[in-house]
Coordinates of C-alpha atoms and ligand atoms in Angstrom, one line a residue:
X1 CA -12.2 46.8 13.6
X2 CA -12.4 44.2 16.3
X3 CA -11.7 41.4 13.9
X4 CA -8.8 43.3 12.4
X5 CA -7.3 43.6 15.9
X6 CA -7.8 40.0 16.5
X7 CA -6.1 39.2 13.2
X8 CA -3.1 41.4 14.1
X9 CA -3.0 39.8 17.6
X10 CA -3.1 36.4 16.1
X11 CA -0.4 37.3 13.7
X12 CA 1.9 38.5 16.5
X13 CA 1.1 35.5 18.6
X14 CA 1.9 33.2 15.7
X15 CA 5.3 35.1 15.3
X16 CA 6.1 34.8 18.9
X17 CA 5.3 31.1 18.8
X18 CA 7.4 30.6 15.8
X19 CA 10.4 32.5 17.1
X20 CA 10.3 30.9 20.6
X21 CA 10.0 27.3 19.2
X22 CA 13.3 25.6 20.0
X23 CA 15.1 24.8 16.8
X24 CA 14.1 21.3 15.6
X25 CA 16.5 18.4 15.9
X26 CA 16.6 18.1 12.1
X27 CA 17.7 20.5 9.4
X28 CA 14.6 21.9 7.6
X29 CA 14.1 22.1 3.9
X30 CA 17.1 19.8 3.2
X31 CA 17.5 18.8 -0.4
X32 CA 16.6 16.5 -3.2
X33 CA 14.7 17.1 -6.3
X34 CA 11.6 15.7 -7.8
X35 CA 11.0 15.0 -11.5
X36 CA 7.8 13.7 -13.2
X37 CA 8.9 10.8 -15.4
X38 CA 5.6 9.7 -16.8
X39 CA 2.2 11.3 -16.4
X40 CA 0.6 7.9 -16.8
X41 CA 1.8 4.4 -17.3
X42 CA -1.8 3.3 -17.4
X43 CA -1.8 1.2 -14.3
X44 CA -1.2 1.7 -10.6
X45 CA 2.4 1.0 -9.3
X46 CA 1.2 -1.1 -6.5
X47 CA 4.1 -3.6 -6.6
X48 CA 7.6 -2.9 -8.0
X49 CA 10.9 -4.7 -8.5
X50 CA 14.1 -3.5 -10.2
X51 CA 15.7 -6.3 -12.3
X52 CA 19.3 -6.7 -13.4
X53 CA 18.6 -5.3 -16.9
X54 CA 17.6 -1.9 -15.3
X55 CA 14.0 -2.6 -16.0
X56 CA 11.3 -2.4 -13.4
X57 CA 8.4 -4.8 -13.3
X58 CA 5.3 -3.1 -12.0
X59 CA 1.8 -4.5 -11.5
X60 CA -1.5 -3.7 -9.7
X61 CA -4.4 -6.2 -9.7
X62 CA -6.5 -7.9 -12.4
X63 CA -9.8 -7.1 -10.6
X64 CA -9.4 -3.3 -10.5
X65 CA -11.5 -3.0 -13.7
X66 CA -10.2 -1.8 -17.0
X67 CA -6.9 0.1 -16.7
X68 CA -5.8 3.0 -18.9
X69 CA -3.3 0.8 -20.9
X70 CA -4.4 -1.5 -23.7
X71 CA -2.8 -4.9 -24.2
X72 CA -0.8 -4.8 -27.5
X73 CA -2.1 -6.3 -30.8
X74 CA -5.7 -6.5 -29.7
X75 CA -4.9 -9.1 -27.1
X76 CA -7.5 -9.7 -24.4
X77 CA -7.4 -11.7 -21.1
X78 CA -10.3 -14.1 -21.0
X79 CA -10.7 -15.4 -17.5
X80 CA -14.0 -16.7 -16.3
X81 CA -12.7 -16.8 -12.7
X82 CA -12.0 -13.1 -12.8
X83 CA -14.1 -11.1 -10.4
X84 CA -14.2 -7.7 -12.2
X85 CA -14.0 -8.0 -16.0
X86 CA -13.9 -11.5 -17.5
X87 CA -12.8 -10.3 -20.9
X88 CA -10.3 -7.5 -20.2
X89 CA -8.3 -6.1 -23.1
X90 CA -6.2 -3.8 -20.7
X91 CA -3.0 -4.5 -19.0
X92 CA -2.4 -4.8 -15.2
X93 CA 1.4 -5.1 -15.4
X94 CA 4.1 -3.1 -17.2
X95 CA 7.8 -3.2 -17.7
X96 CA 9.4 0.2 -17.2
X97 CA 12.8 0.8 -18.9
X98 CA 14.8 3.2 -16.8
X99 CA 17.3 4.2 -19.4
X100 CA 14.8 5.2 -22.1
X101 CA 12.0 6.2 -19.7
X102 CA 9.6 4.1 -21.6
X103 CA 7.2 1.3 -20.7
X104 CA 5.4 -1.6 -22.3
X105 CA 2.3 -3.6 -21.3
X106 CA 2.8 -7.1 -19.8
X107 CA 0.2 -9.8 -19.6
X108 CA -0.7 -11.3 -16.2
X109 CA -3.5 -13.9 -16.1
X110 CA -4.5 -14.6 -12.5
X111 CA -5.0 -12.0 -9.8
X112 CA -1.8 -10.6 -8.4
X113 CA -3.4 -8.3 -5.9
X114 CA -1.5 -7.8 -2.6
X115 CA 1.0 -10.5 -3.5
X116 CA 4.7 -10.8 -2.8
X117 CA 7.9 -11.9 -4.4
X118 CA 11.6 -12.1 -4.5
X119 CA 14.3 -12.3 -7.1
X120 CA 15.9 -15.8 -7.6
X121 CA 19.7 -16.1 -7.7
X122 CA 19.5 -16.3 -11.6
X123 CA 17.8 -12.9 -11.7
X124 CA 14.2 -14.0 -12.4
X125 CA 11.5 -12.5 -10.4
X126 CA 9.5 -15.2 -8.6
X127 CA 6.2 -13.7 -7.6
X128 CA 3.8 -15.6 -5.3
X129 CA 0.1 -15.4 -4.4
X130 CA -2.5 -12.8 -4.6
X131 CA -6.3 -12.9 -4.5
X132 CA -9.1 -15.1 -5.8
X133 CA -7.8 -17.4 -8.6
X134 CA -4.2 -16.1 -8.0
X135 CA -3.9 -16.7 -4.2
X136 CA -1.8 -19.9 -4.6
X137 CA -0.3 -19.0 -7.9
X138 CA 3.4 -18.6 -8.8
X139 CA 4.4 -16.5 -11.7
X140 CA 7.9 -15.9 -13.1
X141 CA 9.3 -12.9 -14.9
X142 CA 12.6 -13.3 -16.6
X143 CA 14.6 -10.1 -17.3
X144 CA 15.2 -10.3 -21.0
X145 CA 14.4 -8.1 -24.0
X146 CA 10.8 -9.0 -24.8
X147 CA 9.8 -11.3 -22.0
X148 CA 6.4 -11.6 -20.4
X149 CA 5.0 -13.2 -17.3
X150 CA 4.9 -17.0 -17.2
X151 CA 2.3 -18.6 -15.0
X152 CA 3.7 -21.6 -13.2
X153 CA 0.3 -22.6 -11.8
X154 CA -1.5 -22.9 -8.5
X155 CA 1.3 -24.6 -6.7
X156 CA 1.5 -23.0 -3.2
X157 CA 0.4 -24.9 -0.1
X158 CA -1.7 -22.0 1.3
X159 CA -3.4 -18.8 0.2
X160 CA -0.8 -16.0 0.1
X161 CA -2.6 -12.7 0.3
X162 CA -0.6 -10.0 2.2
X163 CA 2.4 -12.4 2.8
X164 CA 6.0 -11.4 3.0
X165 CA 8.8 -13.2 1.0
X166 CA 12.5 -13.3 1.7
X167 CA 15.3 -14.7 -0.4
X168 CA 17.3 -17.4 1.5
X169 CA 21.0 -18.4 1.5
X170 CA 20.2 -21.6 -0.5
X171 CA 18.5 -19.5 -3.2
X172 CA 14.9 -20.6 -2.2
X173 CA 12.5 -18.0 -0.9
X174 CA 10.4 -18.2 2.2
X175 CA 6.8 -17.1 2.0
X176 CA 5.6 -15.9 5.4
X177 CA 2.0 -15.7 6.5
X178 CA -0.8 -13.9 4.6
X179 CA -4.5 -13.3 5.6
X180 CA -5.7 -16.0 8.0
X181 CA -2.6 -18.1 7.2
X182 CA -0.5 -18.7 10.4
X183 CA 2.2 -20.6 8.5
X184 CA 4.9 -20.4 5.9
X185 CA 6.3 -22.3 3.0
X186 CA 9.2 -22.3 0.6
X187 CA 9.6 -21.9 -3.2
X188 CA 10.8 -23.7 -5.3
X189 CA 9.3 -26.8 -3.7
X190 CA 11.8 -29.6 -2.8
X191 CA 11.0 -33.2 -2.0
X192 CA 12.4 -32.7 1.5
X193 CA 10.3 -29.7 2.4
X194 CA 6.7 -29.9 3.6
X195 CA 4.1 -27.9 1.7
X196 CA 3.3 -25.7 4.8
X197 CA 4.8 -25.2 8.3
X198 CA 2.7 -23.7 11.1
X199 CA 3.9 -20.6 13.0
X200 CA 1.9 -19.8 16.1
X201 CA 3.5 -16.3 16.4
X202 CA 1.4 -15.2 13.4
X203 CA -1.8 -16.4 15.2
X204 CA -0.7 -14.7 18.4
X205 CA -0.1 -11.4 16.8
X206 CA -3.3 -11.3 14.7
X207 CA -6.3 -9.3 15.7
X208 CA -9.9 -9.4 14.4
X209 CA -10.3 -10.2 10.7
X210 CA -9.8 -7.1 8.6
X211 CA -7.8 -5.5 11.4
X212 CA -5.1 -8.1 11.7
X213 CA -2.4 -5.6 12.3
X214 CA 0.2 -8.3 11.5
X215 CA 0.0 -8.6 7.7
X216 CA 3.0 -8.1 5.4
X217 CA 5.2 -8.9 8.5
X218 CA 8.7 -7.3 8.4
X219 CA 11.0 -10.2 7.8
X220 CA 14.8 -10.0 7.7
X221 CA 17.6 -12.6 7.3
X222 CA 19.9 -12.1 10.3
X223 CA 23.6 -12.6 10.3
X224 CA 23.2 -15.9 12.2
X225 CA 21.0 -17.4 9.5
X226 CA 17.8 -17.0 11.5
X227 CA 14.9 -14.8 10.4
X228 CA 13.9 -11.7 12.4
X229 CA 10.1 -11.4 12.1
X230 CA 8.2 -8.4 13.3
X231 CA 4.4 -8.4 13.4
X232 CA 2.0 -6.1 15.2
X233 CA 4.0 -5.0 18.2
X234 CA 6.2 -8.0 18.7
X235 CA 9.2 -9.6 17.2
X236 CA 11.0 -13.0 17.3
X237 CA 14.2 -14.5 16.0
X238 CA 13.1 -17.6 14.1
X239 CA 15.0 -20.7 13.0
X240 CA 13.0 -21.6 9.9
X241 CA 15.0 -24.8 9.3
X242 CA 13.8 -26.3 12.5
X243 CA 10.6 -24.4 12.9
X244 CA 11.7 -23.1 16.3
X245 CA 11.5 -19.6 17.9
X246 CA 15.1 -18.9 19.0
X247 CA 14.3 -15.8 21.1
X248 CA 11.6 -13.2 21.6
X249 CA 12.5 -9.5 21.6
X250 CA 10.8 -6.9 23.9
X251 CA 7.5 -5.5 22.7
X252 CA 8.1 -2.2 20.9
X253 CA 7.7 0.6 23.5
X254 CA 4.3 2.2 23.3
X255 CA 2.8 -1.2 22.3
X256 CA 1.2 0.2 19.1
X257 CA 1.0 -2.0 16.0
X258 CA 3.3 -1.3 13.1
X259 CA 2.3 -3.8 10.4
X260 CA -0.7 -3.8 8.1
X261 CA -3.2 -2.0 8.3
X262 CA -1.3 0.0 11.0
X263 CA 1.4 0.1 8.3
X264 CA 4.8 1.4 9.3
X265 CA 7.9 0.3 7.6
X266 CA 11.3 -1.2 8.5
X267 CA 14.8 -1.7 7.2
X268 CA 17.9 -3.7 8.2
X269 CA 20.6 -1.0 8.7
X270 CA 23.9 -1.5 6.7
X271 CA 26.1 -4.5 7.6
X272 CA 29.6 -3.3 8.4
X273 CA 32.9 -4.9 9.4
X274 CA 32.1 -8.1 7.6
X275 CA 35.4 -9.7 8.5
X276 CA 34.7 -9.3 12.3
X277 CA 34.0 -12.5 14.2
X278 CA 30.5 -11.2 15.1
X279 CA 28.9 -9.0 12.5
X280 CA 26.2 -6.9 14.1
X281 CA 22.6 -6.5 12.7
X282 CA 20.3 -3.6 13.6
X283 CA 16.7 -3.1 12.6
X284 CA 15.1 0.4 12.2
X285 CA 11.3 0.5 12.2
X286 CA 9.4 3.8 11.7
X287 CA 5.8 5.1 11.8
X288 CA 2.6 3.2 11.7
X289 CA -0.9 3.9 13.1
X290 CA -1.8 3.7 16.8
X291 CA -3.9 0.9 18.2
X292 CA -7.6 1.4 17.2
X293 CA -6.8 3.7 14.3
X294 CA -8.4 1.3 11.7
X295 CA -11.5 0.7 13.9
X296 CA -12.0 4.4 14.4
X297 CA -11.6 5.1 10.7
X298 CA -14.1 2.5 9.5
X299 CA -16.4 2.9 12.5
X300 CA -16.9 6.6 13.3
X301 CA -14.9 7.9 10.3
X302 CA -12.6 9.5 12.8
X303 CA -9.0 9.6 11.6
X304 CA -6.3 9.7 14.2
X305 CA -2.7 10.9 13.8
X306 CA -0.1 8.5 12.7
X307 CA 2.9 7.5 14.9
X308 CA 5.9 9.8 14.7
X309 CA 8.3 7.3 16.4
X310 CA 11.0 5.0 15.1
X311 CA 12.4 2.1 17.1
X312 CA 16.0 0.8 16.6
X313 CA 16.9 -2.6 17.8
X314 CA 20.2 -4.4 17.7
X315 CA 18.9 -7.9 17.0
X316 CA 22.3 -9.5 17.5
X317 CA 22.7 -8.0 21.0
X318 CA 22.6 -10.5 23.9
X319 CA 20.3 -8.1 25.8
X320 CA 18.6 -6.1 23.0
X321 CA 16.4 -3.1 23.9
X322 CA 14.5 -0.8 21.6
X323 CA 15.9 2.7 21.3
X324 CA 13.1 5.1 20.4
X325 CA 13.6 8.2 18.2
X326 CA 11.2 10.9 16.9
X327 CA 10.8 11.5 13.2
X328 CA 10.3 15.1 12.0
X329 CA 6.6 14.2 11.8
X330 CA 4.1 11.4 11.9
X331 CA 3.8 8.9 9.0
X332 CA 1.7 5.9 8.1
X333 CA 2.2 3.9 4.9
X334 CA 5.7 5.3 4.5
X335 CA 8.3 3.5 2.5
X336 CA 11.8 3.0 4.0
X337 CA 14.6 2.7 1.5
X338 CA 18.3 2.1 1.9
X339 CA 20.4 4.5 -0.2
X340 CA 23.8 3.5 -1.7
X341 CA 25.6 5.4 1.1
X342 CA 23.8 3.5 3.8
X343 CA 21.4 6.3 4.7
X344 CA 17.7 5.6 4.9
X345 CA 15.0 7.5 3.0
X346 CA 11.5 7.6 4.4
X347 CA 8.9 8.7 1.9
X348 CA 5.2 8.3 0.7
X349 CA 2.2 7.9 3.0
X350 CA 0.1 10.2 5.2
X351 CA 0.2 11.8 8.6
X352 CA -3.3 10.7 9.5
X353 CA -5.4 7.5 9.2
X354 CA -4.3 4.0 8.3
X355 CA -3.8 1.7 5.3
X356 CA -7.0 0.4 3.7
X357 CA -9.7 1.7 1.3
X358 CA -10.2 5.5 1.8
X359 CA -8.6 5.5 5.2
X360 CA -5.6 7.7 4.8
X361 CA -5.5 11.5 5.2
X362 CA -3.0 14.4 5.2
X363 CA -0.3 13.1 2.7
X364 CA 3.2 13.7 3.8
X365 CA 5.0 15.3 0.8
X366 CA 8.4 15.7 2.3
X367 CA 10.7 12.6 2.5
X368 CA 12.8 12.3 5.6
X369 CA 16.5 11.4 5.3
X370 CA 17.9 9.4 8.2
X371 CA 21.6 9.2 8.9
X372 CA 22.1 6.1 11.1
X373 CA 25.7 7.0 12.0
X374 CA 24.9 10.5 13.3
X375 CA 24.4 10.9 17.1
X376 CA 20.8 10.4 18.2
X377 CA 18.6 13.5 17.7
X378 CA 20.6 14.7 14.8
X379 CA 19.8 11.9 12.3
X380 CA 16.8 13.3 10.5
X381 CA 16.8 15.8 7.7
X382 CA 13.6 17.0 6.0
X383 CA 13.8 16.7 2.2
X384 CA 12.1 18.8 -0.5
X385 CA 8.4 17.9 -1.1
X386 CA 6.7 16.5 -4.2
X387 CA 3.2 17.6 -5.2
X388 CA 1.6 14.2 -5.8
X389 CA 0.1 12.5 -2.8
X390 CA 1.3 8.9 -2.6
X391 CA -1.1 7.2 -0.3
X392 CA -2.4 3.6 0.0
X393 CA -0.9 1.3 -2.8
X394 CA 2.0 3.5 -3.6
X395 CA 5.6 2.3 -4.0
X396 CA 9.2 3.4 -4.1
X397 CA 12.5 1.7 -5.1
X398 CA 16.1 2.7 -5.5
X399 CA 17.5 2.7 -9.1
X400 CA 21.0 2.0 -10.3
X401 CA 21.8 5.7 -10.9
X402 CA 20.9 6.6 -7.3
X403 CA 17.5 8.1 -8.0
X404 CA 14.4 6.8 -6.3
X405 CA 11.5 5.7 -8.5
X406 CA 8.1 6.6 -6.9
X407 CA 4.7 5.5 -8.2
X408 CA 1.2 4.5 -7.4
X409 CA -1.4 5.5 -4.9
X410 CA -5.0 4.2 -5.2
X411 CA -7.0 4.1 -2.0
X412 CA -10.2 3.3 -4.1
X413 CA -11.7 -0.1 -4.9
X414 CA -11.3 0.5 -8.6
X415 CA -9.6 3.1 -10.9
X416 CA -11.2 6.4 -9.8
X417 CA -10.0 9.7 -11.3
X418 CA -12.5 12.3 -10.3
X419 CA -14.7 13.5 -7.4
X420 CA -12.7 11.4 -4.9
X421 CA -10.1 12.2 -2.3
X422 CA -6.7 11.2 -3.7
X423 CA -7.6 10.2 -7.3
X424 CA -6.0 7.0 -8.6
X425 CA -2.4 7.9 -9.6
X426 CA -0.9 6.4 -12.7
X427 CA 2.2 8.6 -12.7
X428 CA 5.8 7.8 -12.1
X429 CA 8.2 10.3 -10.4
X430 CA 11.9 10.2 -9.6
X431 CA 13.3 11.6 -6.4
X432 CA 17.0 12.6 -6.7
X433 CA 18.6 12.8 -3.3
X434 CA 20.9 15.7 -2.9
X435 CA 23.9 13.4 -3.4
X436 CA 23.1 13.7 -7.1
X437 CA 23.5 17.5 -7.1
X438 CA 25.9 18.9 -9.7
X439 CA 27.9 20.6 -6.9
X440 CA 29.2 17.2 -5.9
X441 CA 30.6 16.4 -9.3
X442 CA 34.3 16.6 -8.3
X443 CA 33.7 14.3 -5.4
X444 CA 31.6 11.7 -7.1
X445 CA 33.3 8.4 -8.0
X446 CA 32.8 6.8 -11.4
X447 CA 33.4 3.0 -11.5
X448 CA 35.7 2.0 -14.4
X449 CA 36.4 -1.6 -13.3
X450 CA 35.0 -4.2 -13.0
X451 CA 32.6 -4.1 -15.8
X452 CA 28.8 -4.2 -15.3
X453 CA 27.6 -7.0 -15.0
X454 CA 30.4 -9.0 -13.3
X455 CA 30.3 -12.5 -11.8
X456 CA 31.5 -12.6 -8.2
X457 CA 32.2 -15.4 -5.8
X458 CA 31.8 -15.4 -2.0
X459 CA 34.8 -14.2 0.1
X460 CA 36.6 -13.1 -3.1
X461 CA 39.1 -10.3 -3.2
X462 CA 38.0 -7.7 -5.7
X463 CA 39.8 -4.6 -7.0
X464 CA 37.4 -1.8 -7.8
X465 CA 38.8 1.0 -9.9
X466 CA 37.1 4.4 -10.1
X467 CA 37.6 8.0 -11.3
X468 CA 37.3 11.0 -9.1
X469 CA 38.1 14.4 -10.7
X470 CA 38.7 16.2 -7.4
X471 CA 40.9 15.1 -4.5
X472 CA 40.1 11.8 -2.7
X473 CA 39.9 11.4 1.0
X474 CA 40.9 7.7 1.3
X475 CA 39.3 7.1 4.7
X476 CA 36.0 8.4 3.3
X477 CA 35.8 5.9 0.5
X478 CA 33.7 2.8 0.9
X479 CA 32.2 0.1 -1.4
X480 CA 28.6 -1.1 -0.8
X481 CA 26.6 -3.9 -2.2
X482 CA 22.8 -3.4 -2.3
X483 CA 20.1 -6.0 -2.9
X484 CA 17.2 -4.5 -4.9
X485 CA 14.0 -5.4 -3.0
X486 CA 10.5 -6.3 -3.9
X487 CA 8.3 -3.3 -2.8
X488 CA 4.7 -3.3 -2.0
X489 CA 2.5 -2.0 0.9
X490 CA 5.3 0.1 2.3
X491 CA 7.7 -2.8 2.8
X492 CA 10.8 -3.6 0.8
X493 CA 11.3 -7.4 1.0
X494 CA 14.8 -8.8 0.9
X495 CA 16.3 -5.3 1.0
X496 CA 19.9 -5.2 2.4
X497 CA 23.1 -3.3 2.0
X498 CA 26.6 -4.4 3.0
X499 CA 29.7 -2.3 3.3
X500 CA 32.3 -4.6 1.7
X501 CA 35.3 -2.3 2.1
X502 CA 36.6 1.0 3.4
X503 CA 39.7 3.1 2.9
X504 CA 43.2 2.1 1.8
X505 CA 42.7 3.7 -1.6
X506 CA 45.6 3.5 -4.1
X507 CA 46.1 6.4 -6.5
X508 CA 46.8 4.9 -10.0
X509 CA 47.3 8.3 -11.6
X510 CA 45.1 10.2 -14.1
X511 CA 42.4 10.7 -11.5
X512 CA 42.0 6.9 -11.2
X513 CA 41.9 5.1 -7.9
X514 CA 41.7 1.6 -6.7
X515 CA 40.2 0.0 -3.6
X516 CA 40.5 -3.7 -2.8
X517 CA 37.5 -5.2 -1.1
X518 CA 36.4 -8.7 -0.1
X519 CA 32.9 -9.9 -1.2
X520 CA 30.6 -11.2 1.6
X521 CA 31.7 -14.5 3.2
X522 CA 28.5 -16.4 2.9
X523 CA 24.9 -16.6 1.6
X524 CA 23.7 -15.8 5.1
X525 CA 25.3 -12.4 5.0
X526 CA 24.3 -11.9 1.3
X527 CA 22.0 -14.4 -0.3
X528 CA 23.0 -15.3 -3.9
X529 CA 21.8 -13.1 -6.7
X530 CA 22.2 -9.8 -8.4
X531 CA 23.5 -6.8 -6.3
X532 CA 24.3 -3.2 -7.2
X533 CA 27.8 -2.3 -6.2
X534 CA 28.5 1.3 -5.5
X535 CA 31.7 3.3 -4.6
X536 CA 30.8 6.0 -2.1
X537 CA 33.1 8.9 -1.4
X538 CA 32.2 11.5 1.3
X539 CA 28.6 10.1 1.2
X540 CA 28.4 10.7 -2.5
X541 CA 27.7 7.4 -4.4
X542 CA 28.8 6.5 -7.9
X543 CA 26.3 5.0 -10.3
X544 CA 26.0 1.4 -9.4
X545 CA 27.3 -1.6 -11.4
X546 CA 25.5 -4.9 -11.5
X547 CA 27.4 -7.8 -9.8
X548 CA 26.2 -11.3 -9.7
X549 CA 27.2 -13.0 -6.5
X550 CA 26.9 -16.8 -6.7
Ligands
NAG1 C1 -7.7 7.2 -17.6 O1 -8.8 7.0 -18.5 C2 -10.0 7.7 -18.1 C3 -11.1 7.4 -19.1 O2 -11.2 6.0 -19.4 C4 -9.8 9.2 -18.1 O3 -10.9 9.8 -17.6 C5 -8.6 9.5 -17.2 O4 -8.3 10.8 -17.2 C6 -7.4 8.6 -17.5 N1 -6.4 8.9 -16.5 C7 -5.1 9.1 -16.8 C8 -4.3 9.5 -15.7 O5 -4.7 9.0 -17.9
NAG2 C1 0.6 -5.6 21.8 O1 -0.5 -5.9 20.9 C2 -1.6 -6.6 21.5 C3 -2.6 -6.9 20.4 O2 -2.2 -7.9 19.6 C4 -2.2 -6.0 22.7 O3 -3.2 -6.8 23.2 C5 -1.1 -5.7 23.7 O4 -1.6 -5.0 24.8 C6 0.1 -4.9 23.1 N1 1.2 -4.8 24.0 C7 1.4 -3.7 24.7 C8 2.6 -3.7 25.6 O5 0.8 -2.6 24.5

């Protein structure tokens, strides 16, 4: 009787609490749909890159043990330097074909674990570093029908394990940091460039070994040609040509670390008004784990709540200050993706713990949508949840059709499918943001010209023609160009989106419209390479077309 009363009382109290809670600053139960694409691709999607043939290169690590996918034709990888299985007849990389929802095994020889990469201007994925015999290796993957990895050799000047790459205006890529490496280098190598350049900022922001809190630094190419680099709780603007720190930004409020293993994520918000004399650049950084989270987790096995804050910093401002915002909830190991309409999707990860083996808890199943142009406190919208936890070693990337490909999760030292918290995930899912809902069919643009793929030059006038079956609000039409990033460990390297034109839409009749845009003026705004071009109408994007800006 007593316990029943207590139950009833608790129930009423719960109700009162619920009803008296002020309505949250975000709409609950927003939208979006989840779809399971593949129950198993045989490997963990730990690293992902979309290529210009709509195929995604995925890999995990050669020293995970035997994967669930055999190499074709009885092929085996014999590598005496390998730490796990010296004769391994299983694959550790796949190519996923978006259109047919199929995949095939790829062959990678040296260890690619916790490596990095960027797509070269010609569309080839240049992947650098890793672990063990692969820590100085460069490997190339060309997007063609039946291609496979090509090992260039051990050509890097330093060990690149947990480094960040970024594509540069001249088409080279910079490779920044890595474990115990307080330096950077470039690839391809040129006679003029040194093998390695030191960067004391990386030494200053590192903590004890294993808890560096500055690995996989967030690197962005700013509109002035310098690099914005965020590591731990600090950030600088860096002139990589002259190895000179141009300015130091304020420490992020709260002072908590945001980079690995206190893994948050970050994006460069869309570039707008590209014809203006001074284009503005703004960074948004969300989540992470508070100082001491990793030590607590490995020491006393106590798992602390992740950070629920985002910081927004106008990096081009003469007197930049972080503006802090609250997410709908805490998140560590989240991925931040730019969507074709310039909104930001935050997904994957957990609400408790940190990155690292067995150190994450409380998966966050609901993505958060962030609308950067809304007034502060009304920017977040909770999205529909999936059912598969995507913890440490999970990934997410935007596809050409506007869906988000989600894979991975393996917080264990090898493949581990039973009797563990968060078993190894070999599945692939797609998240369809609500802009793909059928109810927007009459608003959605369909690009009819130019054809995909198209070659574009810098500062070129380009007429984009599209169909819309309903009525068109000219001012609410824009054209965006998106650089597909290399994603691993919650960071999307070289990710950027540019609004290349807005409004002034001409009606050509028969539901066909035309907007004239100007491509970006320089490789500083948009490094050369393949972009996805979208027409966006009332926040609803078309399917993208591939354009090659060179
Ligand atoms: C992978 O293979 C193991 C056996 O080798 C099996 O127990 C496990 O269920 C497989 N996992 C998936 C997701 O296919
Ligand atoms: C920033 O991080 C360092 C650790 O690298 C720490 O010592 C410092 O106190 C932090 N700054 C603030 C303002 O909390």
